[in-house]
């Protein structure tokens, strides 16, 4: 097994892939499986990973990625998408697990079940909403929706990161992208109105010139703060 340090050091944002490499799509399949193990908010798993592989769809998607080099020569593009519309199913799935776990304990206090049965419907569906962070009506709803967007994008980004490290462990390469036409992507992938494209990740095997120069990072002292 590779040391995690080596995996992290291997991963670079790659903008040119080797079209002649004997690319194995199963490596991506396995990396996507690992991506589902990423930590995610309340284990709601409100994400979808759209795999774009057919030549026709790849052509369209590359245009949606503004013709960027990072997309142009990729074997596949994975679109990490948030899926708020699935909140009820996910809340019920979690609630059921908790109900089952406490089935033999009749005196379990209600607050144990409230998280998935009341709090999640409140957060994701606005159910039972009276005020949100002190704001009534539309303003509270808007703030709630924006908080949900941030929550979902954090989790989807962690899945994308897990995916990229899983590829790197197999010496496959990737580039995360936020330069894209979101509405175009939503239209060609048939996404629901509520869904958001968190990131598009291109995949393939790097060419040496696909890495644009040595890694550049600021000094650790500028980043790590002790308290
Ligand atoms: C959220 C996010 C969005 C990014 N968007 C793009 C992009 O649209 N196009 C691109 O070429 N690189 C993109 N990158 C790659 C970064 O430029 C790259 O990670 C950064 O320069 C550091 O280089 P390294 O990943 O090789 O360490 C993105 C990275 C992240 C995390």
mmCIF file with all atom_site columns, N, CA and C and ligand atoms in Angstrom, residues 11-13 15 68 70 175-179 199 215 217, ligand 1:
data_model
loop_
_atom_site.group_PDB
_atom_site.id
_atom_site.type_symbol
_atom_site.label_atom_id
_atom_site.label_alt_id
_atom_site.label_comp_id
_atom_site.label_asym_id
_atom_site.label_entity_id
_atom_site.label_seq_id
_atom_site.pdbx_PDB_ins_code
_atom_site.Cartn_x
_atom_site.Cartn_y
_atom_site.Cartn_z
_atom_site.occupancy
_atom_site.B_iso_or_equiv
_atom_site.pdbx_formal_charge
_atom_site.auth_seq_id
_atom_site.auth_comp_id
_atom_site.auth_asym_id
_atom_site.auth_atom_id
_atom_site.pdbx_PDB_model_num
ATOM   1  N N   . UNK A 1 11  ? -0.524  13.751 -6.353  1.00 0.00 ? 11  UNK A N   1
ATOM   2  C CA  . UNK A 1 11  ? -1.651  14.456 -6.980  1.00 0.00 ? 11  UNK A CA  1
ATOM   3  C C   . UNK A 1 11  ? -1.292  15.881 -7.374  1.00 0.00 ? 11  UNK A C   1
ATOM   4  N N   . UNK A 1 12  ? -1.509  16.199 -8.608  1.00 0.00 ? 12  UNK A N   1
ATOM   5  C CA  . UNK A 1 12  ? -1.362  17.559 -9.103  1.00 0.00 ? 12  UNK A CA  1
ATOM   6  C C   . UNK A 1 12  ? -2.560  17.868 -9.995  1.00 0.00 ? 12  UNK A C   1
ATOM   7  N N   . UNK A 1 13  ? -2.824  19.144 -10.163 1.00 0.00 ? 13  UNK A N   1
ATOM   8  C CA  . UNK A 1 13  ? -3.848  19.522 -11.138 1.00 0.00 ? 13  UNK A CA  1
ATOM   9  C C   . UNK A 1 13  ? -3.234  19.305 -12.522 1.00 0.00 ? 13  UNK A C   1
ATOM   10 N N   . UNK A 1 15  ? -3.433  19.263 -16.653 1.00 0.00 ? 15  UNK A N   1
ATOM   11 C CA  . UNK A 1 15  ? -4.158  19.934 -17.759 1.00 0.00 ? 15  UNK A CA  1
ATOM   12 C C   . UNK A 1 15  ? -3.942  19.281 -19.120 1.00 0.00 ? 15  UNK A C   1
ATOM   13 N N   . UNK A 1 68  ? -11.549 24.570 -21.626 1.00 0.00 ? 68  UNK A N   1
ATOM   14 C CA  . UNK A 1 68  ? -10.309 24.588 -20.839 1.00 0.00 ? 68  UNK A CA  1
ATOM   15 C C   . UNK A 1 68  ? -9.387  23.422 -21.179 1.00 0.00 ? 68  UNK A C   1
ATOM   16 N N   . UNK A 1 70  ? -7.733  21.716 -19.117 1.00 0.00 ? 70  UNK A N   1
ATOM   17 C CA  . UNK A 1 70  ? -7.926  20.652 -18.115 1.00 0.00 ? 70  UNK A CA  1
ATOM   18 C C   . UNK A 1 70  ? -9.010  19.668 -18.531 1.00 0.00 ? 70  UNK A C   1
ATOM   19 N N   . UNK A 1 175 ? -8.050  16.866 -12.582 1.00 0.00 ? 175 UNK A N   1
ATOM   20 C CA  . UNK A 1 175 ? -8.019  18.312 -12.325 1.00 0.00 ? 175 UNK A CA  1
ATOM   21 C C   . UNK A 1 175 ? -9.411  18.741 -11.888 1.00 0.00 ? 175 UNK A C   1
ATOM   22 N N   . UNK A 1 176 ? -9.499  19.340 -10.702 1.00 0.00 ? 176 UNK A N   1
ATOM   23 C CA  . UNK A 1 176 ? -10.808 19.879 -10.286 1.00 0.00 ? 176 UNK A CA  1
ATOM   24 C C   . UNK A 1 176 ? -11.048 21.174 -11.046 1.00 0.00 ? 176 UNK A C   1
ATOM   25 N N   . UNK A 1 177 ? -12.291 21.406 -11.434 1.00 0.00 ? 177 UNK A N   1
ATOM   26 C CA  . UNK A 1 177 ? -12.605 22.644 -12.167 1.00 0.00 ? 177 UNK A CA  1
ATOM   27 C C   . UNK A 1 177 ? -13.860 23.310 -11.617 1.00 0.00 ? 177 UNK A C   1
ATOM   28 N N   . UNK A 1 178 ? -13.761 24.633 -11.488 1.00 0.00 ? 178 UNK A N   1
ATOM   29 C CA  . UNK A 1 178 ? -14.975 25.400 -11.181 1.00 0.00 ? 178 UNK A CA  1
ATOM   30 C C   . UNK A 1 178 ? -15.268 26.370 -12.321 1.00 0.00 ? 178 UNK A C   1
ATOM   31 N N   . UNK A 1 179 ? -14.416 26.342 -13.333 1.00 0.00 ? 179 UNK A N   1
ATOM   32 C CA  . UNK A 1 179 ? -14.663 27.179 -14.513 1.00 0.00 ? 179 UNK A CA  1
ATOM   33 C C   . UNK A 1 179 ? -15.572 26.434 -15.473 1.00 0.00 ? 179 UNK A C   1
ATOM   34 N N   . UNK A 1 199 ? -18.375 20.734 -8.639  1.00 0.00 ? 199 UNK A N   1
ATOM   35 C CA  . UNK A 1 199 ? -17.069 20.693 -9.290  1.00 0.00 ? 199 UNK A CA  1
ATOM   36 C C   . UNK A 1 199 ? -17.129 19.707 -10.452 1.00 0.00 ? 199 UNK A C   1
ATOM   37 N N   . UNK A 1 215 ? 5.168   22.684 -7.636  1.00 0.00 ? 215 UNK A N   1
ATOM   38 C CA  . UNK A 1 215 ? 4.105   23.086 -6.707  1.00 0.00 ? 215 UNK A CA  1
ATOM   39 C C   . UNK A 1 215 ? 4.432   24.406 -6.054  1.00 0.00 ? 215 UNK A C   1
ATOM   40 N N   . UNK A 1 217 ? 3.234   26.728 -2.896  1.00 0.00 ? 217 UNK A N   1
ATOM   41 C CA  . UNK A 1 217 ? 2.408   26.899 -1.703  1.00 0.00 ? 217 UNK A CA  1
ATOM   42 C C   . UNK A 1 217 ? 3.032   27.970 -0.822  1.00 0.00 ? 217 UNK A C   1
HETATM 43 C C1  . LIG B 2 .   ? -12.450 24.287 -6.352  1.00 0.00 ? 1   LIG B C1  1
HETATM 44 C C2  . LIG B 2 .   ? -11.342 24.280 -7.357  1.00 0.00 ? 1   LIG B C2  1
HETATM 45 C C3  . LIG B 2 .   ? -11.571 24.795 -8.619  1.00 0.00 ? 1   LIG B C3  1
HETATM 46 C C4  . LIG B 2 .   ? -10.580 24.742 -9.588  1.00 0.00 ? 1   LIG B C4  1
HETATM 47 N N1  . LIG B 2 .   ? -10.879 25.174 -10.849 1.00 0.00 ? 1   LIG B N1  1
HETATM 48 C C5  . LIG B 2 .   ? -9.960  25.001 -11.830 1.00 0.00 ? 1   LIG B C5  1
HETATM 49 C C6  . LIG B 2 .   ? -10.314 25.279 -13.177 1.00 0.00 ? 1   LIG B C6  1
HETATM 50 O O1  . LIG B 2 .   ? -11.433 25.663 -13.495 1.00 0.00 ? 1   LIG B O1  1
HETATM 51 N N2  . LIG B 2 .   ? -9.362  25.095 -14.119 1.00 0.00 ? 1   LIG B N2  1
HETATM 52 C C7  . LIG B 2 .   ? -8.112  24.637 -13.828 1.00 0.00 ? 1   LIG B C7  1
HETATM 53 O O2  . LIG B 2 .   ? -7.311  24.470 -14.743 1.00 0.00 ? 1   LIG B O2  1
HETATM 54 N N3  . LIG B 2 .   ? -7.763  24.367 -12.554 1.00 0.00 ? 1   LIG B N3  1
HETATM 55 C C8  . LIG B 2 .   ? -8.649  24.518 -11.548 1.00 0.00 ? 1   LIG B C8  1
HETATM 56 N N4  . LIG B 2 .   ? -8.327  24.188 -10.260 1.00 0.00 ? 1   LIG B N4  1
HETATM 57 C C9  . LIG B 2 .   ? -6.999  23.643 -9.959  1.00 0.00 ? 1   LIG B C9  1
HETATM 58 C C10 . LIG B 2 .   ? -6.142  24.619 -9.172  1.00 0.00 ? 1   LIG B C10 1
HETATM 59 O O3  . LIG B 2 .   ? -5.723  25.657 -10.020 1.00 0.00 ? 1   LIG B O3  1
HETATM 60 C C11 . LIG B 2 .   ? -4.937  23.859 -8.584  1.00 0.00 ? 1   LIG B C11 1
HETATM 61 O O4  . LIG B 2 .   ? -5.433  22.884 -7.694  1.00 0.00 ? 1   LIG B O4  1
HETATM 62 C C12 . LIG B 2 .   ? -3.981  24.807 -7.858  1.00 0.00 ? 1   LIG B C12 1
HETATM 63 O O5  . LIG B 2 .   ? -3.367  25.662 -8.780  1.00 0.00 ? 1   LIG B O5  1
HETATM 64 C C13 . LIG B 2 .   ? -2.902  24.063 -7.086  1.00 0.00 ? 1   LIG B C13 1
HETATM 65 O O6  . LIG B 2 .   ? -2.173  23.171 -7.909  1.00 0.00 ? 1   LIG B O6  1
HETATM 66 P P1  . LIG B 2 .   ? -2.054  21.612 -7.534  1.00 0.00 ? 1   LIG B P1  1
HETATM 67 O O7  . LIG B 2 .   ? -3.464  21.083 -7.463  1.00 0.00 ? 1   LIG B O7  1
HETATM 68 O O8  . LIG B 2 .   ? -1.282  20.996 -8.682  1.00 0.00 ? 1   LIG B O8  1
HETATM 69 O O9  . LIG B 2 .   ? -1.360  21.500 -6.232  1.00 0.00 ? 1   LIG B O9  1
HETATM 70 C C14 . LIG B 2 .   ? -9.296  24.229 -9.272  1.00 0.00 ? 1   LIG B C14 1
HETATM 71 C C15 . LIG B 2 .   ? -9.080  23.726 -7.977  1.00 0.00 ? 1   LIG B C15 1
HETATM 72 C C16 . LIG B 2 .   ? -10.092 23.731 -7.043  1.00 0.00 ? 1   LIG B C16 1
HETATM 73 C C17 . LIG B 2 .   ? -9.836  23.136 -5.696  1.00 0.00 ? 1   LIG B C17 1
#
